[in-house]
Coordinates of C-alpha atoms and ligand atoms in Angstrom, one line a residue:
M604 CA 60.1 92.7 95.0
T605 CA 59.6 94.4 98.5
T606 CA 62.0 95.8 100.2
T607 CA 60.3 93.2 103.7
E608 CA 61.9 90.5 101.6
A609 CA 65.7 91.7 102.1
P610 CA 67.9 88.9 103.4
A611 CA 67.7 89.1 107.5
R612 CA 71.2 89.9 107.9
A613 CA 72.4 93.2 109.7
L614 CA 72.3 95.6 106.7
D615 CA 75.2 97.9 105.7
F616 CA 74.7 102.0 105.2
I617 CA 74.1 101.4 101.8
R618 CA 71.5 99.5 102.1
E619 CA 70.4 101.3 104.8
I620 CA 70.0 103.9 102.4
V621 CA 68.9 101.8 99.5
E622 CA 65.6 100.6 101.8
E623 CA 65.1 103.7 102.8
D624 CA 64.6 105.2 99.4
L625 CA 62.5 102.5 98.7
R626 CA 60.2 102.8 101.7
S627 CA 60.1 106.8 101.4
G628 CA 59.2 106.2 97.8
K629 CA 62.1 108.3 96.4
H630 CA 62.8 105.7 94.2
Q631 CA 60.7 102.4 92.9
T632 CA 63.4 100.8 91.5
V633 CA 67.3 100.6 92.0
V634 CA 69.3 100.9 89.4
T635 CA 73.6 100.2 90.2
R636 CA 76.9 100.5 87.4
F637 CA 79.4 98.6 87.8
P638 CA 82.2 100.8 85.6
P639 CA 85.4 99.3 85.1
E640 CA 87.8 100.7 83.2
P641 CA 88.8 98.1 80.1
N642 CA 92.2 98.7 81.4
G643 CA 93.4 95.4 82.9
Y644 CA 92.1 92.9 84.2
L645 CA 89.5 93.0 86.9
H646 CA 91.2 92.2 90.5
I647 CA 89.8 90.3 94.4
G648 CA 89.2 94.4 94.7
H649 CA 86.7 94.8 92.1
A650 CA 84.9 91.6 93.6
K651 CA 83.8 93.7 96.7
S652 CA 82.4 96.1 94.0
I653 CA 80.5 93.9 91.9
A654 CA 79.0 91.6 94.8
L655 CA 78.0 94.9 96.0
N656 CA 76.6 96.7 92.7
F657 CA 75.3 93.4 91.0
G658 CA 74.2 92.5 94.8
V659 CA 71.9 95.4 95.9
A660 CA 70.2 95.2 92.5
A661 CA 69.6 91.8 92.5
E662 CA 68.4 92.1 96.4
Y663 CA 65.8 94.2 96.0
G664 CA 64.9 93.4 92.2
G665 CA 66.3 96.2 90.4
R666 CA 69.0 96.1 87.7
C667 CA 73.1 97.2 87.3
N668 CA 74.7 98.1 84.3
L669 CA 78.0 97.0 83.2
R670 CA 79.3 100.8 82.0
F671 CA 83.0 100.6 80.4
D672 CA 84.0 103.9 81.2
D673 CA 86.0 104.3 78.0
T674 CA 86.5 107.9 78.1
N675 CA 90.3 107.6 77.8
P676 CA 90.6 107.0 73.2
E677 CA 92.1 103.1 74.1
K678 CA 94.1 101.1 72.0
E679 CA 94.4 97.6 73.5
E680 CA 91.0 97.4 75.5
A681 CA 89.3 94.4 73.5
E682 CA 91.3 91.6 74.9
Y683 CA 90.3 93.9 78.7
A684 CA 86.9 94.5 78.1
R685 CA 86.3 90.9 77.2
A686 CA 88.2 89.5 80.0
I687 CA 86.0 91.9 82.4
I688 CA 82.7 90.4 80.8
E689 CA 83.9 87.3 81.4
D690 CA 84.9 87.7 85.2
V691 CA 81.2 89.2 85.7
R692 CA 79.3 86.1 84.3
W693 CA 81.5 84.3 86.0
L694 CA 81.0 85.4 89.5
G695 CA 77.4 84.9 89.0
Y696 CA 76.0 88.1 88.0
E697 CA 74.7 89.2 84.7
F698 CA 74.4 92.7 83.8
A699 CA 71.2 94.6 82.8
G700 CA 70.0 94.1 79.1
G701 CA 72.5 91.6 78.7
E702 CA 74.9 93.8 76.6
P703 CA 77.5 96.3 78.3
L704 CA 77.3 99.7 78.0
H705 CA 80.1 101.9 77.3
A706 CA 80.6 105.7 78.3
S707 CA 81.7 106.5 74.8
D708 CA 78.1 105.5 73.5
Y709 CA 76.5 108.9 75.7
F710 CA 79.4 111.2 73.0
D711 CA 77.1 112.7 71.5
Q712 CA 75.1 113.9 74.1
L713 CA 78.0 114.3 76.7
Y714 CA 79.2 116.8 73.7
E715 CA 75.3 118.5 73.2
W716 CA 75.5 118.9 77.3
A717 CA 78.7 120.7 77.2
E718 CA 77.6 123.3 75.2
H719 CA 74.6 123.8 77.2
L720 CA 76.7 124.7 80.3
V721 CA 78.7 127.3 77.9
T722 CA 75.4 129.0 77.3
R723 CA 74.1 129.3 80.4
G724 CA 78.1 130.8 81.3
L725 CA 78.8 127.4 83.2
A726 CA 81.5 126.9 80.8
Y727 CA 84.7 128.5 79.7
V728 CA 87.2 127.8 76.6
D729 CA 90.6 127.9 79.1
S730 CA 94.1 128.4 76.8
L731 CA 96.8 128.5 79.2
S732 CA 99.3 125.9 78.9
A733 CA 99.8 122.8 81.2
E734 CA 101.9 124.4 82.8
E735 CA 100.0 127.9 83.3
M736 CA 97.1 125.9 84.6
R737 CA 99.0 124.1 87.3
A738 CA 100.3 127.5 88.6
Y739 CA 97.0 129.4 88.9
R740 CA 95.0 125.9 90.9
G741 CA 96.8 126.6 93.6
T742 CA 97.4 124.7 96.2
L743 CA 95.6 122.6 99.3
T744 CA 96.1 126.1 101.6
E745 CA 95.8 127.9 99.1
P746 CA 93.0 129.4 96.7
G747 CA 93.8 129.4 93.0
K748 CA 94.3 131.7 90.5
D749 CA 91.0 132.8 87.9
S750 CA 93.0 132.2 84.1
P751 CA 92.6 135.3 82.3
Y752 CA 90.5 133.4 80.0
R753 CA 87.7 133.1 82.5
T754 CA 86.0 135.9 81.5
R755 CA 85.5 135.1 77.5
G756 CA 82.2 135.7 76.4
V757 CA 79.2 133.1 75.8
D758 CA 79.8 133.4 71.5
E759 CA 83.4 133.3 71.7
N760 CA 83.4 130.0 74.1
L761 CA 81.2 128.5 71.7
D762 CA 82.9 129.2 68.6
L763 CA 86.2 128.1 70.4
L764 CA 84.6 124.5 70.9
R765 CA 82.9 123.7 68.0
R766 CA 86.2 124.7 66.6
M767 CA 88.7 122.6 69.1
R768 CA 86.0 120.0 68.0
A769 CA 86.0 120.5 64.4
G770 CA 89.8 119.4 64.5
E771 CA 90.7 122.9 64.3
F772 CA 93.6 122.7 67.1
P773 CA 96.5 120.9 68.5
D774 CA 96.4 118.6 71.3
G775 CA 96.8 121.1 74.3
A776 CA 95.9 124.6 72.6
H777 CA 92.7 124.5 74.7
V778 CA 90.5 122.9 76.9
L779 CA 87.1 123.3 78.1
R780 CA 86.5 123.9 82.1
A781 CA 83.5 123.9 84.2
K782 CA 83.1 128.0 85.6
I783 CA 82.8 127.1 89.2
D784 CA 85.4 129.0 91.8
M785 CA 89.3 128.8 91.4
A786 CA 89.4 129.6 95.6
S787 CA 87.2 126.4 96.8
P788 CA 89.0 124.6 98.9
N789 CA 87.7 121.7 97.1
V790 CA 90.4 121.7 94.6
N791 CA 88.0 120.1 92.6
L792 CA 85.9 122.8 92.1
R793 CA 88.0 124.9 90.8
D794 CA 88.0 125.0 87.5
P795 CA 87.9 121.3 87.1
V796 CA 88.7 120.7 82.9
L797 CA 86.0 118.9 80.7
Y798 CA 87.6 118.4 77.8
R799 CA 91.0 118.3 76.3
I800 CA 92.1 117.7 72.7
R801 CA 93.1 114.4 71.5
H802 CA 94.0 113.6 68.0
E803 CA 93.3 110.0 68.8
D804 CA 91.2 107.3 67.5
H805 CA 89.0 105.8 70.0
H806 CA 88.3 101.8 69.9
R807 CA 84.5 102.5 69.3
T808 CA 83.9 105.5 67.8
G809 CA 86.8 105.8 65.4
G810 CA 87.7 108.9 63.7
K811 CA 84.5 110.9 65.0
W812 CA 86.1 112.9 67.8
C813 CA 89.2 114.6 68.6
I814 CA 87.9 116.1 71.6
Y815 CA 87.4 113.4 75.2
P816 CA 85.2 114.3 78.1
M817 CA 87.3 114.3 81.5
Y818 CA 86.4 111.3 83.3
D819 CA 84.8 113.1 85.9
Y820 CA 82.6 114.8 83.3
A821 CA 81.5 111.6 81.4
H822 CA 81.1 109.6 84.9
P823 CA 77.4 111.9 86.3
P824 CA 75.5 112.2 83.4
S825 CA 76.3 108.8 82.4
D826 CA 74.5 107.9 85.5
A827 CA 71.8 110.1 85.0
I828 CA 71.5 109.1 81.4
E829 CA 70.8 105.6 82.7
H830 CA 68.4 106.1 85.5
V831 CA 71.3 105.0 88.0
T832 CA 69.6 105.8 91.4
H833 CA 73.0 105.1 93.4
S834 CA 76.3 105.5 92.3
L835 CA 78.8 103.6 94.5
C836 CA 82.2 104.6 94.0
T837 CA 85.1 104.1 96.5
L838 CA 86.3 106.6 99.4
E839 CA 88.7 108.4 96.8
F840 CA 86.2 109.9 94.8
E841 CA 84.4 111.4 97.8
A842 CA 86.1 114.7 97.5
H843 CA 84.6 114.5 94.0
R844 CA 81.1 114.2 95.2
P845 CA 80.6 118.2 95.0
L846 CA 81.5 118.1 91.4
Y847 CA 78.7 115.3 90.3
D848 CA 76.5 117.2 92.0
W849 CA 77.4 120.5 90.6
L850 CA 76.9 118.6 87.4
I851 CA 73.5 116.9 87.9
E852 CA 72.7 120.5 88.8
N853 CA 73.7 121.8 86.2
L854 CA 72.9 119.4 83.0
P855 CA 69.3 118.9 82.1
V856 CA 69.9 115.1 82.3
P857 CA 66.8 113.3 83.1
S858 CA 67.4 112.0 86.6
R859 CA 69.2 112.8 89.4
P860 CA 71.5 109.5 90.6
R861 CA 73.3 110.2 94.2
Q862 CA 76.9 109.0 94.3
I863 CA 77.8 107.4 97.6
E864 CA 81.5 106.2 99.0
F865 CA 82.4 103.0 100.5
A866 CA 85.9 102.3 101.4
R867 CA 87.8 100.2 99.1
L868 CA 89.1 96.1 99.8
N869 CA 92.9 96.2 100.7
L870 CA 94.5 92.9 101.3
N871 CA 97.7 91.9 102.8
Y872 CA 100.1 90.0 100.6
T873 CA 99.7 91.2 97.7
V874 CA 99.4 94.3 95.6
M875 CA 96.3 95.6 94.0
S876 CA 96.8 98.7 91.4
K877 CA 96.5 97.7 87.7
R878 CA 99.0 99.2 87.0
K879 CA 101.0 97.1 89.5
L880 CA 99.6 94.0 88.3
L881 CA 100.4 94.7 84.8
R882 CA 104.4 95.8 85.2
L883 CA 103.8 92.0 87.1
V884 CA 102.5 90.5 83.8
T885 CA 105.2 92.8 81.1
E886 CA 107.8 91.9 83.1
G887 CA 107.5 88.4 83.4
H888 CA 107.0 88.1 87.5
V889 CA 104.0 86.2 86.8
R890 CA 103.2 83.4 83.3
G891 CA 99.4 86.4 82.9
W892 CA 96.5 88.4 84.3
D893 CA 95.6 84.6 84.7
D894 CA 98.5 83.1 86.8
P895 CA 97.6 81.7 89.3
R896 CA 99.2 83.5 92.7
M897 CA 98.0 86.9 91.1
P898 CA 94.9 88.9 92.9
T899 CA 92.9 89.2 89.5
I900 CA 89.5 87.6 89.6
A901 CA 91.0 85.3 86.3
G902 CA 93.6 84.3 88.3
L903 CA 91.6 83.2 91.0
R904 CA 89.4 81.9 88.6
R905 CA 92.6 79.6 87.5
R906 CA 93.9 78.9 91.2
G907 CA 90.3 77.0 91.9
Y908 CA 88.5 79.2 93.8
T909 CA 84.7 79.1 93.4
P910 CA 82.5 82.1 92.3
A911 CA 80.5 81.4 95.6
S912 CA 83.8 82.1 97.8
I913 CA 84.8 85.0 96.3
R914 CA 81.0 86.1 97.1
N915 CA 80.7 85.2 100.7
F916 CA 84.4 86.4 101.0
A917 CA 82.7 89.9 100.0
E918 CA 80.3 89.7 101.5
R919 CA 82.1 88.8 105.0
V920 CA 84.9 91.5 104.5
G921 CA 81.2 93.9 104.4
V922 CA 80.8 97.6 103.3
A923 CA 82.2 100.1 105.1
K924 CA 83.3 104.0 105.5
R925 CA 86.7 103.3 107.0
E926 CA 90.0 102.2 104.7
N927 CA 90.6 98.7 106.7
V928 CA 93.2 95.8 105.1
I929 CA 91.8 92.6 105.3
D930 CA 94.0 89.4 105.7
V931 CA 94.1 87.2 102.7
G932 CA 94.1 84.4 105.0
L933 CA 90.3 85.2 105.2
L934 CA 90.4 84.3 101.3
E935 CA 91.3 81.3 101.7
F936 CA 89.2 80.4 104.2
C937 CA 86.4 80.9 102.2
V938 CA 87.1 78.7 99.2
R939 CA 88.4 76.3 102.4
E940 CA 84.5 76.7 103.3
D941 CA 83.3 76.2 100.1
L942 CA 85.1 73.5 98.8
N943 CA 85.3 71.3 101.9
K944 CA 81.4 70.8 100.7
T945 CA 81.4 70.9 97.3
A946 CA 84.9 68.8 95.9
P947 CA 85.4 65.1 96.1
R948 CA 88.4 63.4 97.5
V949 CA 90.8 61.7 95.5
M950 CA 94.1 60.5 96.7
G951 CA 97.4 61.5 95.5
V952 CA 101.0 61.4 96.2
L953 CA 103.1 64.4 95.8
R954 CA 106.8 62.9 96.5
P955 CA 106.0 59.2 96.0
L956 CA 107.8 56.5 98.2
R957 CA 107.1 53.5 96.6
V958 CA 106.3 50.2 99.2
V959 CA 106.5 47.1 98.3
I960 CA 103.6 44.4 100.1
E961 CA 105.5 41.3 99.7
N962 CA 103.0 39.2 100.9
Y963 CA 100.2 40.9 98.5
P964 CA 100.1 38.2 95.7
E965 CA 102.0 39.1 92.5
G966 CA 99.7 39.9 89.5
Q967 CA 96.3 39.8 92.0
S968 CA 94.4 43.5 91.7
E969 CA 91.0 44.5 93.3
E970 CA 89.5 47.4 93.7
L971 CA 88.5 49.1 97.0
E972 CA 84.5 51.2 97.5
T973 CA 85.7 54.8 99.2
P974 CA 83.3 57.9 100.3
N975 CA 83.9 60.6 97.6
N976 CA 83.0 62.9 100.7
P977 CA 82.8 61.1 104.2
E978 CA 81.0 64.1 105.7
D979 CA 78.6 63.8 103.0
P980 CA 77.4 60.3 102.3
S981 CA 74.9 62.2 99.6
M982 CA 78.3 62.8 97.2
G983 CA 78.3 58.5 96.7
T984 CA 81.1 56.6 96.5
R985 CA 84.3 55.3 94.2
R986 CA 86.5 52.7 93.4
V987 CA 89.8 52.8 94.0
P988 CA 92.4 50.2 92.8
F989 CA 94.8 48.4 95.1
S990 CA 98.1 45.7 94.4
R991 CA 101.1 44.2 95.7
V992 CA 102.5 48.1 95.0
V993 CA 101.2 51.4 96.6
Y994 CA 102.7 54.7 96.0
I995 CA 102.8 56.6 99.9
E996 CA 103.8 60.0 100.5
R997 CA 107.8 60.6 101.7
D998 CA 107.2 62.4 104.7
D999 CA 104.3 59.6 105.9
F1000 CA 107.8 57.5 106.9
M1001 CA 110.5 57.7 109.2
E1002 CA 113.3 55.6 109.7
E1003 CA 113.6 56.9 113.0
P1004 CA 110.8 58.6 114.1
P1005 CA 111.1 60.8 116.8
K1006 CA 108.2 60.5 119.7
K1007 CA 105.4 62.8 118.2
F1008 CA 105.7 60.7 114.7
F1009 CA 102.4 58.3 114.7
R1010 CA 103.2 57.7 110.6
L1011 CA 104.5 54.6 109.8
A1012 CA 108.2 53.4 110.5
P1013 CA 110.1 49.9 110.5
G1014 CA 108.1 47.6 112.1
R1015 CA 104.7 50.2 112.8
E1016 CA 101.3 49.6 111.9
V1017 CA 99.3 52.2 109.8
R1018 CA 96.3 52.0 107.6
L1019 CA 96.1 52.6 104.5
R1020 CA 93.1 54.7 103.9
S1021 CA 89.8 52.6 102.9
A1022 CA 92.0 49.5 102.2
Y1023 CA 94.2 47.5 104.7
F1024 CA 96.4 47.5 107.6
V1025 CA 100.1 47.4 106.7
T1026 CA 103.4 46.7 108.5
C1027 CA 106.5 48.1 107.1
T1028 CA 109.0 45.4 107.2
S1029 CA 112.1 46.6 105.9
V1030 CA 114.0 49.9 104.1
V1031 CA 116.1 49.3 101.0
K1032 CA 118.1 52.2 100.4
D1033 CA 120.8 52.9 96.9
D1034 CA 124.7 53.1 97.3
A1035 CA 124.6 56.4 99.0
G1036 CA 121.8 56.0 101.5
N1037 CA 118.6 57.4 99.9
I1038 CA 116.0 55.3 100.5
I1039 CA 114.6 53.9 97.4
E1040 CA 111.4 51.9 98.6
L1041 CA 109.4 50.1 101.7
R1042 CA 109.3 46.2 102.2
A1043 CA 105.5 45.8 103.9
T1044 CA 103.1 43.4 105.0
Y1045 CA 99.0 43.6 104.9
D1046 CA 96.4 41.6 107.0
P1047 CA 94.0 40.9 104.4
A1048 CA 91.2 40.7 107.9
T1049 CA 91.9 44.8 107.6
R1050 CA 89.7 45.5 104.1
G1051 CA 88.0 48.5 104.0
G1052 CA 90.0 49.8 106.9
D1053 CA 88.8 47.9 109.7
A1054 CA 90.7 45.3 112.0
P1055 CA 87.4 42.7 113.4
D1056 CA 89.5 42.4 116.5
G1057 CA 89.4 46.6 116.8
R1058 CA 92.6 47.7 116.7
R1059 CA 93.7 50.7 115.2
P1060 CA 96.7 52.2 114.5
K1061 CA 97.4 55.6 115.5
A1062 CA 97.9 57.2 111.1
T1063 CA 95.8 56.6 108.3
L1064 CA 97.8 57.6 105.1
H1065 CA 96.7 58.0 101.9
W1066 CA 98.2 56.4 99.4
V1067 CA 97.6 55.6 95.1
D1068 CA 98.3 52.3 93.3
A1069 CA 101.2 52.1 91.3
A1070 CA 100.4 49.7 88.7
S1071 CA 96.9 52.2 88.0
A1072 CA 98.6 55.6 89.2
I1073 CA 98.0 58.5 87.2
D1074 CA 101.7 60.6 86.2
C1075 CA 100.8 64.4 86.8
E1076 CA 102.4 68.1 86.9
V1077 CA 102.2 69.4 90.6
R1078 CA 101.8 73.5 91.4
L1079 CA 102.3 74.4 94.4
Y1080 CA 101.5 78.2 95.5
D1081 CA 102.9 80.3 97.9
R1082 CA 102.3 84.3 98.3
L1083 CA 103.5 86.3 95.5
F1084 CA 105.3 89.0 98.3
N1085 CA 106.4 87.4 101.5
V1086 CA 105.5 91.0 103.3
E1087 CA 102.5 92.4 104.4
D1088 CA 102.6 95.2 103.0
P1089 CA 104.7 95.1 99.5
E1090 CA 104.0 98.5 98.7
A1091 CA 105.5 99.5 102.0
G1092 CA 109.4 100.3 100.8
G1093 CA 108.7 102.1 97.5
D1094 CA 109.6 99.3 95.3
F1095 CA 106.9 96.6 95.4
L1096 CA 108.9 94.4 93.3
A1097 CA 112.1 93.7 95.9
N1098 CA 109.7 92.5 98.0
L1099 CA 108.6 89.3 95.4
N1100 CA 108.6 85.7 97.2
P1101 CA 111.0 83.7 94.9
R1102 CA 109.2 80.8 96.1
S1103 CA 106.0 81.3 95.2
L1104 CA 105.7 78.3 92.7
E1105 CA 107.1 75.5 93.2
V1106 CA 106.6 72.6 90.8
V1107 CA 106.1 68.2 91.4
A1108 CA 106.9 67.0 88.5
D1109 CA 106.3 63.6 88.7
A1110 CA 103.2 63.0 91.4
K1111 CA 101.2 59.8 91.1
L1112 CA 97.2 60.3 91.5
E1113 CA 94.6 57.8 91.6
P1114 CA 92.8 56.9 88.1
T1115 CA 89.4 58.9 88.9
V1116 CA 90.7 61.7 87.7
R1117 CA 91.9 60.5 84.3
G1118 CA 90.4 62.7 81.6
A1119 CA 89.2 65.6 84.0
A1120 CA 88.5 69.0 82.4
P1121 CA 90.2 72.0 83.3
L1122 CA 89.0 74.4 86.5
T1123 CA 87.5 70.7 88.3
R1124 CA 88.3 70.5 91.7
Y1125 CA 89.5 67.8 94.1
Q1126 CA 90.1 67.5 97.5
F1127 CA 93.9 65.9 97.6
E1128 CA 93.2 63.4 101.3
R1129 CA 95.4 65.0 103.9
L1130 CA 96.9 67.8 100.9
G1131 CA 94.5 70.4 100.3
Y1132 CA 92.5 71.4 97.4
F1133 CA 93.6 71.8 93.8
C1134 CA 92.3 71.6 90.4
V1135 CA 93.0 71.0 86.8
D1136 CA 95.3 73.4 85.3
P1137 CA 94.3 74.8 81.7
D1138 CA 97.3 73.8 80.4
A1139 CA 96.5 69.7 80.9
S1140 CA 96.4 67.6 78.4
D1141 CA 95.0 64.3 77.7
A1142 CA 99.1 63.5 77.6
R1143 CA 99.2 65.3 80.7
L1144 CA 97.6 66.4 83.5
V1145 CA 98.4 69.8 85.5
F1146 CA 96.8 70.4 89.1
N1147 CA 97.2 74.1 91.1
R1148 CA 97.1 73.7 94.5
T1149 CA 93.6 75.7 95.2
A1150 CA 94.1 76.2 99.0
T1151 CA 96.0 73.7 101.5
L1152 CA 94.0 72.2 104.2
K1153 CA 95.9 73.6 106.8
D1154 CA 93.2 76.3 108.2
S1155 CA 95.2 79.2 108.3
W1156 CA 92.3 81.1 109.6
A1157 CA 91.6 80.1 111.9
K1158 CA 94.8 81.1 113.9
V1159 CA 94.2 84.1 112.5
V1160 CA 91.3 84.1 114.6
A1161 CA 92.8 82.7 117.7
A1162 CA 95.4 85.3 117.4
T1163 CA 93.4 88.3 117.5
Ligands
ATP300 P1 93.0 100.4 89.8 O1 93.7 101.6 91.2 O2 93.5 99.5 90.3 O3 93.4 101.2 88.5 P2 90.4 101.5 89.6 O4 89.9 101.8 90.6 O5 91.6 102.4 88.6 O6 91.7 100.3 90.0 P3 88.6 100.7 88.2 O7 88.1 100.0 86.4 O8 88.2 102.4 88.0 O9 89.8 100.4 88.8 O10 87.4 100.3 88.7 C1 86.1 100.0 89.3 C2 85.1 99.9 89.9 O11 85.5 99.2 90.5 C3 85.2 101.5 90.7 O12 83.9 101.8 91.0 C4 86.7 101.4 91.9 O13 85.9 102.5 92.7 C5 86.0 99.8 91.7 N1 86.9 99.8 92.9 C6 88.7 99.0 92.4 N2 89.5 98.8 93.1 C7 88.2 98.7 94.4 C8 88.7 98.1 95.7 N3 90.2 97.9 96.1 N4 87.8 97.8 96.5 C9 86.7 98.0 96.1 N5 86.1 99.0 95.1 C10 87.4 99.1 94.1
MG301 MG1 89.4 104.2 88.0

């Protein structure tokens, strides 16, 4: 693909750089990578990075690698790695080669290049304790001090490094450091550690290694080995870029990748560090990494978000160099926008109130045709049953309605969507005075929801036929945290919203939804978007509310 086929929208600064590099001939093919550490599930922040890395590669006909940053020997990465692969694919991206790559694939090469640095006098084995090293490093305002081991000769360094690798020393006895500048104003250049001793098996390389490269050492040459052209990362790596460049400069690497930093995504009403998300899971504040209240990709998927809605969100957020906080309302806006177009409508009643239509013949029933999406005739129609008893939403009836309440009330006529006009004739109560059902009449001349005389009730209600209704559980979600910045006070757990989940155990749905597979999405008319939870069984459907219909984003826009 040539650069002229790039999308017409305004280019962000990264796409500008990429286009310029293609135009100038610096690169023929764009290569990016997404480098997650398999120590947790991906979250919506990662989705921004994924959309950027895979998006740029796709737009310019290049490729994007999925590379697991597995420089830490980790025990339980299998589940995380599997989940990351699933999430990237679900978002609609395929990684180059169809297989993930691993930093650990390069351990041999990285080690060989470590010896290369030692041989050139650009790295040395330091034997200070961790505590001493910290003291020697200096501070942001004071330069560091050279370690007494900094002047070791090449042969001694090489011998020590090889013995480190051979397992002759315990953890912490020595480290390999780059020899750069202990007085640099950039602490990342004060002889950063390249290798440390860790007598631990690695899930992929087994017992082969007892020294492991630091992320800062492993990342630049890994990019170079993969011929990554643009190594896109978040702003906190900006101060590491001089080290990135130093390594690319001083190692005999096969290509010269360029690191470019962009602002990470921050979202209000949530936390996004994997460590904090892990606490939510392990301490039981949510049901798992894929709990629909979690900002994880797996949680959003289970909640009913579509891949397109998340990609659109990432695109709207854009790519910039300055950090800001995005309103979670924008994410909700994006899923509503997509589901409004794609989710078929059904009727469901969350808090049912029985209505007995006394002039409808007992034992009779009929099917009424209703559009699957009134705004999109191409989505077709379906037939919903109707008979003598229907359920309406409890909130849609008031015995003594205030002025602006136009829905059902005694003596008042309303339209049942796609069905008939009904008039409430009386209210039946139990001994305690609670309403248990309504009595009503219907006008047979209004079949389909229109009156021949042109009269129009002020309200149209959703309803479900009682005889054929499907009982199901509906889980209504609210924000997991009740403050915009849960981390502000120090203890984010103190800001958990105790009402983030409300379970409605006895909702009634029209029979259209029978047998719907997990993750099937609907709009429940007048209520919101819902999707089938994987907990559903043939015996019992369970729905998650993805989003209400209320457009809180419009309010956000109006307020700003
Ligand atoms: P956490 O801080 O939650 O542990 P991380 O940055 O350590 O996240 P990685 O697995 O290392 O997680 O991230 C993989 C990639 O995703 C990195 O390139 C990182 O810059 C990017 N990334 C992580 N969080 C965000 C975010 N909030 N916005 C944009 N990109 C992000
Ligand atoms: Mg990281």
